[in-house]
Short mmCIF file of C-alpha atoms in Angstrom, two decimals:
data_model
loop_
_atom_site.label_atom_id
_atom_site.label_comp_id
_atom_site.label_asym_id
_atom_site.label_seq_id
_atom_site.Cartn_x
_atom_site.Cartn_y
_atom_site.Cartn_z
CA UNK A 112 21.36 -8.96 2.25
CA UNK A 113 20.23 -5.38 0.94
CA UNK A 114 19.43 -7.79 -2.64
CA UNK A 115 17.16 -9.66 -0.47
CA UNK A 116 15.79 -6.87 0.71
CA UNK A 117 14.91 -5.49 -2.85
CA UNK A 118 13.45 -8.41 -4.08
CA UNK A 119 11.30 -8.80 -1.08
CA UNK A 120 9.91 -5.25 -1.55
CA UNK A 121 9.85 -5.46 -5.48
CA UNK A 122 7.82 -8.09 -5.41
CA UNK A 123 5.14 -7.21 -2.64
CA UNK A 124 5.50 -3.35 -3.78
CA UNK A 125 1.66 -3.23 -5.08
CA UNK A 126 0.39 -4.67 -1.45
CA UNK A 127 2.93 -2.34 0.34
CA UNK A 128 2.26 0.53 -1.47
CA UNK A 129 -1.58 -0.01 -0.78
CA UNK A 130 -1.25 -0.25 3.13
CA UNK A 131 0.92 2.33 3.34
CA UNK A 132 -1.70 4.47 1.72
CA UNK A 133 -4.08 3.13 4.21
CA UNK A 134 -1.63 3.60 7.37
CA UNK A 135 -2.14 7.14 6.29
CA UNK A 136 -5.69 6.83 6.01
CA UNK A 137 -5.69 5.72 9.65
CA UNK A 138 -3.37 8.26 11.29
CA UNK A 139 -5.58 10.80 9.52
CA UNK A 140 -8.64 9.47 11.43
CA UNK A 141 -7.29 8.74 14.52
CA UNK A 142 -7.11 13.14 15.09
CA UNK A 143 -10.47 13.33 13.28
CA UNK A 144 -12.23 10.93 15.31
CA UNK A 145 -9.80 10.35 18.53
CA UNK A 146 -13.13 8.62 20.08
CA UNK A 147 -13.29 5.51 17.27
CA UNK A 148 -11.41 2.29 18.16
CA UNK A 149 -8.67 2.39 15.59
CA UNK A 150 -6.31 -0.57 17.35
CA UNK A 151 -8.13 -3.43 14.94
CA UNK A 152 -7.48 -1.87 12.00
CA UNK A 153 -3.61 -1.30 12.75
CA UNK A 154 -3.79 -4.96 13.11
CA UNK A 155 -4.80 -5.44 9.97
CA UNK A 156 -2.56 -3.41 7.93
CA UNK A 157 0.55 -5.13 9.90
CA UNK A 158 -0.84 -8.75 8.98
CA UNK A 159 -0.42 -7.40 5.14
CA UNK A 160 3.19 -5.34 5.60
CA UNK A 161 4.68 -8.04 7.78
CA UNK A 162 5.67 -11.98 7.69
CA UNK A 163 1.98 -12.66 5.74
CA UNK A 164 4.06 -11.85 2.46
CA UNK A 165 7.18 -13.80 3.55
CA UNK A 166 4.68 -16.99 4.26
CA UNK A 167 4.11 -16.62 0.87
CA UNK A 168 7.44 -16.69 -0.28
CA UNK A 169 8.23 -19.97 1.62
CA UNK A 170 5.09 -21.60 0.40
CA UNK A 171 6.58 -20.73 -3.34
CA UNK A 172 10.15 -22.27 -2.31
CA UNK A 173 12.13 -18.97 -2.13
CA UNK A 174 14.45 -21.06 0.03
CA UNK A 175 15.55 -23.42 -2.90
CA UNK A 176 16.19 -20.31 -4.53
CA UNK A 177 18.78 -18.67 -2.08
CA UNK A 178 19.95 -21.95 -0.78
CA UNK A 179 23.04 -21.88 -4.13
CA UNK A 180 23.51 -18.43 -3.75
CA UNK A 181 26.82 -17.04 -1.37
CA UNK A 182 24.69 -15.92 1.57
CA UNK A 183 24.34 -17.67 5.01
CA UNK A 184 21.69 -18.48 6.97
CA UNK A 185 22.38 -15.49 9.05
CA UNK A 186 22.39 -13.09 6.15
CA UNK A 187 18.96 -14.45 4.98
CA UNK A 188 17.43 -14.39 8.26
CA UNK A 189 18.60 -10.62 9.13
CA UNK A 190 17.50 -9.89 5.87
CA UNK A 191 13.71 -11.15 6.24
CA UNK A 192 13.68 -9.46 9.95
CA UNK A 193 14.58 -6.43 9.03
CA UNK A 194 12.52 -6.58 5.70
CA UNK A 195 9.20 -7.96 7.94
CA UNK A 196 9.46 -6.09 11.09
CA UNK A 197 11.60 -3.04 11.29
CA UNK A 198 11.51 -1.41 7.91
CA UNK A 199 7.42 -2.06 8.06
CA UNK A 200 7.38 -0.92 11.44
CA UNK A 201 9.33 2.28 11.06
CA UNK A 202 7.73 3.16 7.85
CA UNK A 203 4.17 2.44 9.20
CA UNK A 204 4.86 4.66 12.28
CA UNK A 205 6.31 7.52 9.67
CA UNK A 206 3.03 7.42 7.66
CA UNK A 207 0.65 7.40 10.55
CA UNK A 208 2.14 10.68 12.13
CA UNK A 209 2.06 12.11 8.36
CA UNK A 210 -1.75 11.71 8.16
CA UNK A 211 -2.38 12.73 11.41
CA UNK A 212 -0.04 16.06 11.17
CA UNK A 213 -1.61 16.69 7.43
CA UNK A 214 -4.89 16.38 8.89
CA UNK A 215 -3.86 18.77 11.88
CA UNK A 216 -2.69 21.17 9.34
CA UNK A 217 -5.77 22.05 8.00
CA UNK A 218 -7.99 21.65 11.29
CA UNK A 219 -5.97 22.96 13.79
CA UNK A 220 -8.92 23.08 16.40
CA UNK A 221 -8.44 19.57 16.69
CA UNK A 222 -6.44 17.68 19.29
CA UNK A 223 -3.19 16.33 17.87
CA UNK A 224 -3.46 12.95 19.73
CA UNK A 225 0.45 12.15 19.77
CA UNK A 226 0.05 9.53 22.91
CA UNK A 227 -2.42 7.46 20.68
CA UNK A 228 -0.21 7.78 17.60
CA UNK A 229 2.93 6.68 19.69
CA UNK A 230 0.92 3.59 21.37
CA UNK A 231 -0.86 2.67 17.90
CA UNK A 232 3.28 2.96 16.38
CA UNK A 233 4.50 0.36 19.43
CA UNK A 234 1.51 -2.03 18.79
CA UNK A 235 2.61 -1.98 15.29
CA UNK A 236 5.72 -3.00 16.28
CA UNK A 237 4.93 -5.79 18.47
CA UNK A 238 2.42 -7.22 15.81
CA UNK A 239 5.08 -7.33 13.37
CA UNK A 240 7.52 -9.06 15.91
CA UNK A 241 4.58 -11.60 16.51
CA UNK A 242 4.05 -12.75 12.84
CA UNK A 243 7.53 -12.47 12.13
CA UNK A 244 8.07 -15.48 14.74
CA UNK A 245 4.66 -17.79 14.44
CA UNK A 246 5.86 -17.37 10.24
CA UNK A 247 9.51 -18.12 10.69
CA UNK A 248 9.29 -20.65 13.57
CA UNK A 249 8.49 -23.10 10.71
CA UNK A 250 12.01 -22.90 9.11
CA UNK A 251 13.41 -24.54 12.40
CA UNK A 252 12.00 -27.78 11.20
CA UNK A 253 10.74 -30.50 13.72
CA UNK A 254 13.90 -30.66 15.55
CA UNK A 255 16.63 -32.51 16.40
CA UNK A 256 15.53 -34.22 19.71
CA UNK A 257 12.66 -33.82 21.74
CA UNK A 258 13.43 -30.88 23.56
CA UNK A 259 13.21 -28.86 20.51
CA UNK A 260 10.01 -30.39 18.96
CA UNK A 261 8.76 -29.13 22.21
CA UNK A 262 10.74 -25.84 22.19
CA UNK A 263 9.48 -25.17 18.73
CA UNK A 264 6.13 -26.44 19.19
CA UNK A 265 5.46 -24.38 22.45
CA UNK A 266 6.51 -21.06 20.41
CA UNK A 267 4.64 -21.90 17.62
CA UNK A 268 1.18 -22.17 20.27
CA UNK A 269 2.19 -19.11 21.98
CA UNK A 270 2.91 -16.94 18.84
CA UNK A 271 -0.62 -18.32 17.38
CA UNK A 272 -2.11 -17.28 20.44
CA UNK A 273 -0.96 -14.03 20.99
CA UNK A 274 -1.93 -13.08 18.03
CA UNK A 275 -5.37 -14.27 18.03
CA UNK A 276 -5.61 -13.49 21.37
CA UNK A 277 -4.60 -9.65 20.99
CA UNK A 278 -7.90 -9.41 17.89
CA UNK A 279 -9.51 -8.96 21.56
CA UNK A 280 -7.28 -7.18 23.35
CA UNK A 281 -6.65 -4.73 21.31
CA UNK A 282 -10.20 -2.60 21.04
CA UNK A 283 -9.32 0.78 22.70
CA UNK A 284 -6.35 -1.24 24.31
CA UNK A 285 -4.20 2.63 24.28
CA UNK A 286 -6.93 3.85 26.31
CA UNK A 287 -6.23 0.46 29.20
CA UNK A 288 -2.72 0.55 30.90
CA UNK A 289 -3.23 -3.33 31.65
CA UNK A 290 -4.11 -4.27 27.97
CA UNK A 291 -1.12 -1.84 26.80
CA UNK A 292 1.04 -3.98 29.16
CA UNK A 293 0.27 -6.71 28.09
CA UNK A 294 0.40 -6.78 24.21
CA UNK A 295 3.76 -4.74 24.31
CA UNK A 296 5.25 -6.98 27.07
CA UNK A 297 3.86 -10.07 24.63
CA UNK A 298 5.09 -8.47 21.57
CA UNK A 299 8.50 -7.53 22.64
CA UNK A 300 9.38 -11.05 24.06
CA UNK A 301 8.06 -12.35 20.69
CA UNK A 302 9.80 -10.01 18.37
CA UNK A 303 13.76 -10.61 20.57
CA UNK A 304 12.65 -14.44 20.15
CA UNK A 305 12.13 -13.65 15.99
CA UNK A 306 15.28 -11.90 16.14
CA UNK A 307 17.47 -14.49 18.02
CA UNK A 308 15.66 -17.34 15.83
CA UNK A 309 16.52 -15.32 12.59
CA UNK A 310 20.40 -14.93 13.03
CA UNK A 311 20.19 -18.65 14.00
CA UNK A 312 19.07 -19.88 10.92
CA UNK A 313 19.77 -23.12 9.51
CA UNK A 314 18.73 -24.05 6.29
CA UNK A 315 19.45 -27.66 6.21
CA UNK A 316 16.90 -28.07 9.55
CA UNK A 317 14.05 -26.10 6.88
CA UNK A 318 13.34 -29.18 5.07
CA UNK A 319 9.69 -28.75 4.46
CA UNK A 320 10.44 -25.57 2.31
CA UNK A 321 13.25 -27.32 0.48
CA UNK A 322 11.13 -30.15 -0.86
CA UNK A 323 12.09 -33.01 1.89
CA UNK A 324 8.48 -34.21 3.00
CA UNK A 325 9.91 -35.32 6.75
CA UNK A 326 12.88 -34.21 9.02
CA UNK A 327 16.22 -35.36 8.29
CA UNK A 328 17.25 -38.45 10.53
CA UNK A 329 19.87 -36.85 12.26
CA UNK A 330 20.94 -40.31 13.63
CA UNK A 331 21.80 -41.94 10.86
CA UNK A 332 25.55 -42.65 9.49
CA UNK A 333 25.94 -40.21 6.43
CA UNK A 334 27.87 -43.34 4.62
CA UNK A 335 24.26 -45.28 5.18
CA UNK A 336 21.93 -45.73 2.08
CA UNK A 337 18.40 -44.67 2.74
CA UNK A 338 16.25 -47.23 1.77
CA UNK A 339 13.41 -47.43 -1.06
CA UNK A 340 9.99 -47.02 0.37
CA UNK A 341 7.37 -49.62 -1.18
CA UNK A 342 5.70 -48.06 -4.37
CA UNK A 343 2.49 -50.65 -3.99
CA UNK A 344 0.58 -51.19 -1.27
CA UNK A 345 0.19 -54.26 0.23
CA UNK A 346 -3.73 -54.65 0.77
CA UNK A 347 -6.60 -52.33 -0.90
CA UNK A 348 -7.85 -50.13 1.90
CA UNK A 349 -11.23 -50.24 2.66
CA UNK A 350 -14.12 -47.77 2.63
CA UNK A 351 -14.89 -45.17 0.62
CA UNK A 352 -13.53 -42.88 -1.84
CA UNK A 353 -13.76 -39.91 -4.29
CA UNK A 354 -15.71 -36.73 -2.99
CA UNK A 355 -17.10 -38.52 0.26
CA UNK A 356 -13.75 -39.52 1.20
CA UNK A 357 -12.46 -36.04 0.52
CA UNK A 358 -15.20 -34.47 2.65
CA UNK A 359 -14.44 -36.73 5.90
CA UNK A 360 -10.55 -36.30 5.83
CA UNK A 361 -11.10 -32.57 5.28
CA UNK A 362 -13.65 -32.36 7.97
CA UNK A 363 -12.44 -33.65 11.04
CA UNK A 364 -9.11 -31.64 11.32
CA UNK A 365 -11.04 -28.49 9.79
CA UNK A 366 -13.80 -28.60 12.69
CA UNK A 367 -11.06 -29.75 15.89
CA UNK A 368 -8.50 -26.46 14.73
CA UNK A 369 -11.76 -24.19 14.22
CA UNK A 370 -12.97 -25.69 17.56
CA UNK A 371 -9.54 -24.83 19.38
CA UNK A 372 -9.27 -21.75 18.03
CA UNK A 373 -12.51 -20.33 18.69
CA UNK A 374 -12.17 -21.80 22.39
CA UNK A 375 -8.70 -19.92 23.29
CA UNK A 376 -11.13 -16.87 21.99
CA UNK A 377 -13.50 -17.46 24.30
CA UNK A 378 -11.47 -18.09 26.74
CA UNK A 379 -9.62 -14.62 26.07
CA UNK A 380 -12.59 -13.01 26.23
CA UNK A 381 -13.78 -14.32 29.19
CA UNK A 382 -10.83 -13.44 31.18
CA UNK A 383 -10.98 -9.98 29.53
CA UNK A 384 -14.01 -9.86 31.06
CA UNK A 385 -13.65 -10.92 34.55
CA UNK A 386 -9.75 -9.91 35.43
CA UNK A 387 -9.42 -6.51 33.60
CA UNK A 388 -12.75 -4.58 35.07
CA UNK A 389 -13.89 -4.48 31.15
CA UNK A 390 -16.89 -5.86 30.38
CA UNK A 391 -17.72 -5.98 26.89
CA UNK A 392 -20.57 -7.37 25.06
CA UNK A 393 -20.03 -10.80 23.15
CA UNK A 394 -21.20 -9.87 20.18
CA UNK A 395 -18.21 -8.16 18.64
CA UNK A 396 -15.88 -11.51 20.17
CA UNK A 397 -18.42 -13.65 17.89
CA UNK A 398 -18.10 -11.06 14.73
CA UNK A 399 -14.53 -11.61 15.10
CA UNK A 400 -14.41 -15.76 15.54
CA UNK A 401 -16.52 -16.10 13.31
CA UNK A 402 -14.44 -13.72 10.25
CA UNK A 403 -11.40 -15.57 11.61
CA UNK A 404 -13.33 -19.45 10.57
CA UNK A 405 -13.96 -18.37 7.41
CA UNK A 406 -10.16 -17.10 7.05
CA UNK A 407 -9.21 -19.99 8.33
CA UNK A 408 -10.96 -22.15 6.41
CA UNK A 409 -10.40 -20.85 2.64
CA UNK A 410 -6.38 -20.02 3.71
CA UNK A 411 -5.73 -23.03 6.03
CA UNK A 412 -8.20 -26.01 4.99
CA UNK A 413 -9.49 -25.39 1.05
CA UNK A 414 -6.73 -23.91 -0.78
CA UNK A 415 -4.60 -26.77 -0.19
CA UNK A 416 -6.69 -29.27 -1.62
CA UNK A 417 -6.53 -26.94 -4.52
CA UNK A 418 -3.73 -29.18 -5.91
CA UNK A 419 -6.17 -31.58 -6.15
CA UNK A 420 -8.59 -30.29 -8.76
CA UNK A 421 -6.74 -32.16 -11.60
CA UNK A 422 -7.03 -35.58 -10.03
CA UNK A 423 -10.76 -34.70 -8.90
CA UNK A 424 -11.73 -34.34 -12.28
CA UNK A 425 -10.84 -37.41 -13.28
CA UNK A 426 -12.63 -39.26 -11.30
CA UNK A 427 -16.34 -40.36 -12.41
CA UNK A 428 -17.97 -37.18 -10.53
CA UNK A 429 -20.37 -35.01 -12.33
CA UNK A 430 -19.54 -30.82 -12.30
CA UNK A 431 -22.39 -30.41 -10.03
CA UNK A 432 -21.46 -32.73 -7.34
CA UNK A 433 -17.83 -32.21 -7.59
CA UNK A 434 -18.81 -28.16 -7.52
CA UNK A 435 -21.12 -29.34 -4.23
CA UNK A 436 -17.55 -31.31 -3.09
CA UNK A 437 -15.59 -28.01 -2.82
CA UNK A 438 -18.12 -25.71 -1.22
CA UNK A 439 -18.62 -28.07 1.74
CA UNK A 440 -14.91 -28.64 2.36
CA UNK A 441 -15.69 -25.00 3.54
CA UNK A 442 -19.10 -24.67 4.47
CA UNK A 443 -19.46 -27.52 6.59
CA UNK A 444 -16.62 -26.98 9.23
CA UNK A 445 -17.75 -23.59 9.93
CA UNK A 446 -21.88 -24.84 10.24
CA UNK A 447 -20.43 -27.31 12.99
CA UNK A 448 -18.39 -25.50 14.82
CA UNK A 449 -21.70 -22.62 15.20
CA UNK A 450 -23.96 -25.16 16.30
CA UNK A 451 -21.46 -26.45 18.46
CA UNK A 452 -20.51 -23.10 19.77
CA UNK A 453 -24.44 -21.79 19.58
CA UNK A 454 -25.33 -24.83 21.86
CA UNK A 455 -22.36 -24.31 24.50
CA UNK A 456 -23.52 -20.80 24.68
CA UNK A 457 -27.39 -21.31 25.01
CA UNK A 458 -26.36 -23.55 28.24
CA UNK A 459 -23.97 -21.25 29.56
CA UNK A 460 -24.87 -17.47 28.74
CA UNK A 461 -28.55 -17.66 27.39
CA UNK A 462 -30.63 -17.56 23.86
CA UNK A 463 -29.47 -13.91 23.15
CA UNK A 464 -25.86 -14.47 22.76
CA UNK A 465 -26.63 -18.33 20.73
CA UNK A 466 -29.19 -16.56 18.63
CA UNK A 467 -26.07 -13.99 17.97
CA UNK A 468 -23.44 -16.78 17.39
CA UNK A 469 -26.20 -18.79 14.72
CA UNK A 470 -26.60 -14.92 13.32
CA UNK A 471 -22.59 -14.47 12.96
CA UNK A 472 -21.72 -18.19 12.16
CA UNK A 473 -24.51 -18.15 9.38
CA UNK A 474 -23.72 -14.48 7.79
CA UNK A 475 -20.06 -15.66 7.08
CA UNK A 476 -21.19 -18.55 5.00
CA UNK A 477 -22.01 -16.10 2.54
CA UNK A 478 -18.13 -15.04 1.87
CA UNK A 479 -16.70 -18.39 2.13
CA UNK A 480 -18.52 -19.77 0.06
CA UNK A 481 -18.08 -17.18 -2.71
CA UNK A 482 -14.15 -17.40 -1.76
CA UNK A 483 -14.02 -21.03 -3.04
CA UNK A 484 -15.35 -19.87 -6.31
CA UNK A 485 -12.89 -17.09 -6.46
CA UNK A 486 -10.10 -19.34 -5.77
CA UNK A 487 -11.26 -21.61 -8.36
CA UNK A 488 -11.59 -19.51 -11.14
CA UNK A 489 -7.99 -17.89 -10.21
CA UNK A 490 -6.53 -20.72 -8.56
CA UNK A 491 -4.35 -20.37 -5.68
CA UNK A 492 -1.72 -17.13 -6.75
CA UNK A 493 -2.15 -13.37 -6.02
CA UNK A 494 -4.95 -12.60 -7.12
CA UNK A 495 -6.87 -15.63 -5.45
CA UNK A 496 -5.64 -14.02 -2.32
CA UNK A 497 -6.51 -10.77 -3.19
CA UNK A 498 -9.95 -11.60 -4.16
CA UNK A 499 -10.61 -13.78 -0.86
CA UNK A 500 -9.36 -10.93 1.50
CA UNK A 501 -11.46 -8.36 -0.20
CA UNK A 502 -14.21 -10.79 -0.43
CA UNK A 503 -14.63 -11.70 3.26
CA UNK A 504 -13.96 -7.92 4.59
CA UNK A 505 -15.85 -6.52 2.14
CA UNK A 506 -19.31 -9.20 3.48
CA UNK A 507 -17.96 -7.83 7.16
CA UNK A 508 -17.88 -4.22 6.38
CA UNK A 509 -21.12 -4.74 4.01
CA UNK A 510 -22.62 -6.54 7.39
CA UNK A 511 -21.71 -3.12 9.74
CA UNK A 512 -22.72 -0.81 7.13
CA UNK A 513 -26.15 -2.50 6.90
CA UNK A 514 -26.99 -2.59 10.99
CA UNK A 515 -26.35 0.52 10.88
CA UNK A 516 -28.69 1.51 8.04
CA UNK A 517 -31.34 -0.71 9.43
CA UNK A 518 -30.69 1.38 13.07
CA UNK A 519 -30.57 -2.64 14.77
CA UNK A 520 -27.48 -3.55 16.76
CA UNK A 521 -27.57 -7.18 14.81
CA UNK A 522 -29.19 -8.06 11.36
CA UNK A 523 -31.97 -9.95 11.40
CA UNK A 524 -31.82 -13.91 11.01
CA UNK A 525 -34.15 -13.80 8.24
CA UNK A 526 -32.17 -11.54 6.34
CA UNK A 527 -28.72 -12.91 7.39
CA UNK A 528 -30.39 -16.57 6.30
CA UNK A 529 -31.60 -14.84 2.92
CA UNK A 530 -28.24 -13.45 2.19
CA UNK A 531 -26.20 -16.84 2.61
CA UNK A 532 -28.89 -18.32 0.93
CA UNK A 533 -28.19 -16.26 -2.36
CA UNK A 534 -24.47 -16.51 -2.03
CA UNK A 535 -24.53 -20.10 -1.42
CA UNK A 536 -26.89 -20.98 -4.51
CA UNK A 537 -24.39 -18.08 -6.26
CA UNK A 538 -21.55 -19.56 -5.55
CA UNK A 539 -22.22 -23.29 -6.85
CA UNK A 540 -23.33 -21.53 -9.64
CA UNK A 541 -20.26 -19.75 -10.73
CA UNK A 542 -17.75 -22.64 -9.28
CA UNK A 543 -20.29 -25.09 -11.63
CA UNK A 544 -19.45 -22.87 -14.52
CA UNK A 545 -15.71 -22.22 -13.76
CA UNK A 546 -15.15 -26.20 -13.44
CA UNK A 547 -16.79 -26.87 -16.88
CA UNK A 548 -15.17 -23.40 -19.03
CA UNK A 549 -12.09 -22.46 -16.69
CA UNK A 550 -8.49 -23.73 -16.76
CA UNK A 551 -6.60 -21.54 -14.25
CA UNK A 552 -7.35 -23.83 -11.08
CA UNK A 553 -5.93 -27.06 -13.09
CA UNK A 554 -2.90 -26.28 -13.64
CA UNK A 555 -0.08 -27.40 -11.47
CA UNK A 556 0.95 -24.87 -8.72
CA UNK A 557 3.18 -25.06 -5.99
CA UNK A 558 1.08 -25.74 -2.63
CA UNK A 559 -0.62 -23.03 -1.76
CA UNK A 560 -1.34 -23.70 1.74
CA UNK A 561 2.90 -25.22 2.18
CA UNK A 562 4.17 -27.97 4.49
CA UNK A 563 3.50 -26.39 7.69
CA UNK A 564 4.42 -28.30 10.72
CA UNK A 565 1.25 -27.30 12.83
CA UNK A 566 -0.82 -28.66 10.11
CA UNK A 567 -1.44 -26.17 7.55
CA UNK A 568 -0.02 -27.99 4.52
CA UNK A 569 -0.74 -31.17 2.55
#
């Protein structure tokens, strides 16, 4: 166990090291400025110290390399909690208390806020516990019967939801008893259920992450020979293929998981809203949903059809419309789901708040679409990931930093049009050049986006 241990934090040392530093950062501003909302960020930095790094381990097939070795399932799974939830946990607590006491050293007329650091250490916690179990739920497989396809499907929904859900929550949620309550009492049940779930683990029932495509028939004889699937197809299917094709299948499961997702949000919000007595304005819900699409999207929908580029250029498709291909399998779900979500809210709260949505929604074009030509010049390893993160936070802290040199409380629409505008025509022009001069994105890679059971893979 302590090798696996030392591997995991060998390898993710670099991304580690660098929110540690910023832990620091943040428990050096929480005395400076005690009145700033520091709750998101915390959530952050535990997305990047937690089960986000063991996700990609899985997605790599670090199971079919500790499956040989003399370690159970137990052992591994112990391993990974510890490694994802307490070590992170304890250490992130340790470095938020340094920066706060280092910055109380030297400005000892300020407040040492220990309640906030203690609150902003449990949240931690519970955040950890959270993505430690929505990750790892996905080694339990699909089941062996029907109660536990629902069993595991029903945690997997209720992980993904608490952790979107607490995005909203969380602002100034040390400051609100009831929102305290709630994301510890969430984050604890969570983080026993990751616990329980990691000594329990199996590794014959993690088939997707040990090449196996579908769940093991549990009911078949062992003695019984599997038989050979057809390797041609009996009729030509109809329709159409190539980038069209591509487009459609992409679309439809892109726009009904940005659709869900961005209803639960709303749907958070508005019971934020109405049950606990804290009325906030929707514009930093939309800023939010509309970051999270565009995560989504690049993370979830285009970087597994990565794997793809190699059979896409074979076809008969110019650069320039297979360049146009890969920008809408991410632009496009995100422009449907605002105007879908711009309309529901012009019926239901007014012009203001749709005019903000089309604002939002139309601003985060701009980083997606540079995203897919950062994945496809460094196709989909570290520093793809690296360069999407930075690029979509960096457009989001670019977009605060600019209302608040213009003095407006939202940018205007010609400006936020002007901006995607550039980016867009930008990005087809870098992916156009990448596709005819670069190599990295052709190559084969493992899938990037794995064989997820709620529909994140292949």
């Amino acid at each position: 166990m302590k090798r696996i241990l030392l591997d995991h934090f060998r390898r993710w040392g670099w991304v580690l090291a660098l929110c540690g530093g910023l832990e620091f950062v943040l428990g050096w501003s929480i005395v400076a400025s005690p009145t700033m909302a520091m709750e998101f960020w915390a959530l952050l930095l535990t997305m990047w110290t937690g089960a986000t790094l063991l996700s990609f381990d899985l997605k790599r097939g670090v199971l079919r390399a500790l499956a040989p070795l003399p370690l159970t399932g137990r052992q591994i799974g112990r391993g990974w909690w510890l490694a994802t939830v307490a070590i992170p946990a304890i250490t992130l607590g340790a470095l938020l208390f340094l920066g706060a006491g280092i910055f109380y050293h030297f400005h000892p007329d300020q407040a040492f806020r220990a309640d906030r650091l203690v609150m902003v250490s449990l949240f931690n916690l519970g955040w950890l516990g959270i993505s430690f179990t929505m990750v790892f739920n996905a080694t339990r497989g699909f089941g062996g019967n029907g109660w536990e396809f629902f069993w595991n499907a029903a945690v997997s929904w209720l992980t993904i939801l608490a952790f979107f859900g607490s995005m909203l929550l969380c602002q100034n949620a040390a400051t609100s008893p009831v929102k305290a309550g709630i994301l510890l009492g969430v984050g604890a049940l969570l983080t026993v259920v990751g616990w329980v779930r990691a000594e329990r683990l199996e590794l014959g029932r993690a088939g997707l992450y040990l090449g196996r495509s579908e769940p093991p028939n549990r009911r078949r004889p062992a003695n019984a020979l599997t038989p050979l699937a057809a390797k041609i197809s009996p009729h030509v299917p109809g329709g159409y293929g190539g980038g069209p094709f591509l487009i459609r299948t992409a679309f439809v499961p892109g726009f009904l998981q940005l659709t869900i997702m961005v209803a639960l949000m709303a749907v958070l919000w508005r019971w934020q809203t109405q049950r606990l007595a804290s009325p906030q304005e929707p514009a930093g819900m939309v800023a939010v949903g509309s970051l999270m699409c565009g995560w989504f999207v690049l993370f979830y929908q285009f970087m597994p059809h990565l794997g793809q580029l190699r059979l896409l250029r074979t076809l008969p498709l110019s650069t320039t419309r297979l360049a146009v291909v890969l920008i809408g399998l991410a632009v496009l779900p995100i422009l449907a789901v605002g105007t879908l979500v711009a309309g529901v809210a012009g019926l239901t709260l007014g012009a203001t708040v749709a005019h903000t949505i089309v604002n939002r929604f139309t601003f985060i074009l701009a980083p997606t679409a540079l995203g897919v030509f950062v994945t496809v010049w460094q196709g989909a390893g570290k520093q793809a990931y690296a360069g999407v993160i930075l690029t979509l936070f960096g457009f989001w802290l670019g977009g605060m930093g600019l209302q608040t040199l213009l003095h407006v409380p939202e940018i205007p629409f010609r400006l936020t049009g002007l901006i995607a505008a550039i980016s867009l025509l930008l990005a087809f022009l870098l992916t156009h050049r990448t596709l005819r001069h670069g190599s990295r994105a052709f190559r084969i890679q493992p899938n990037s986006g794995g064989n997820l059971p709620w529909g994140a893979g292949r």
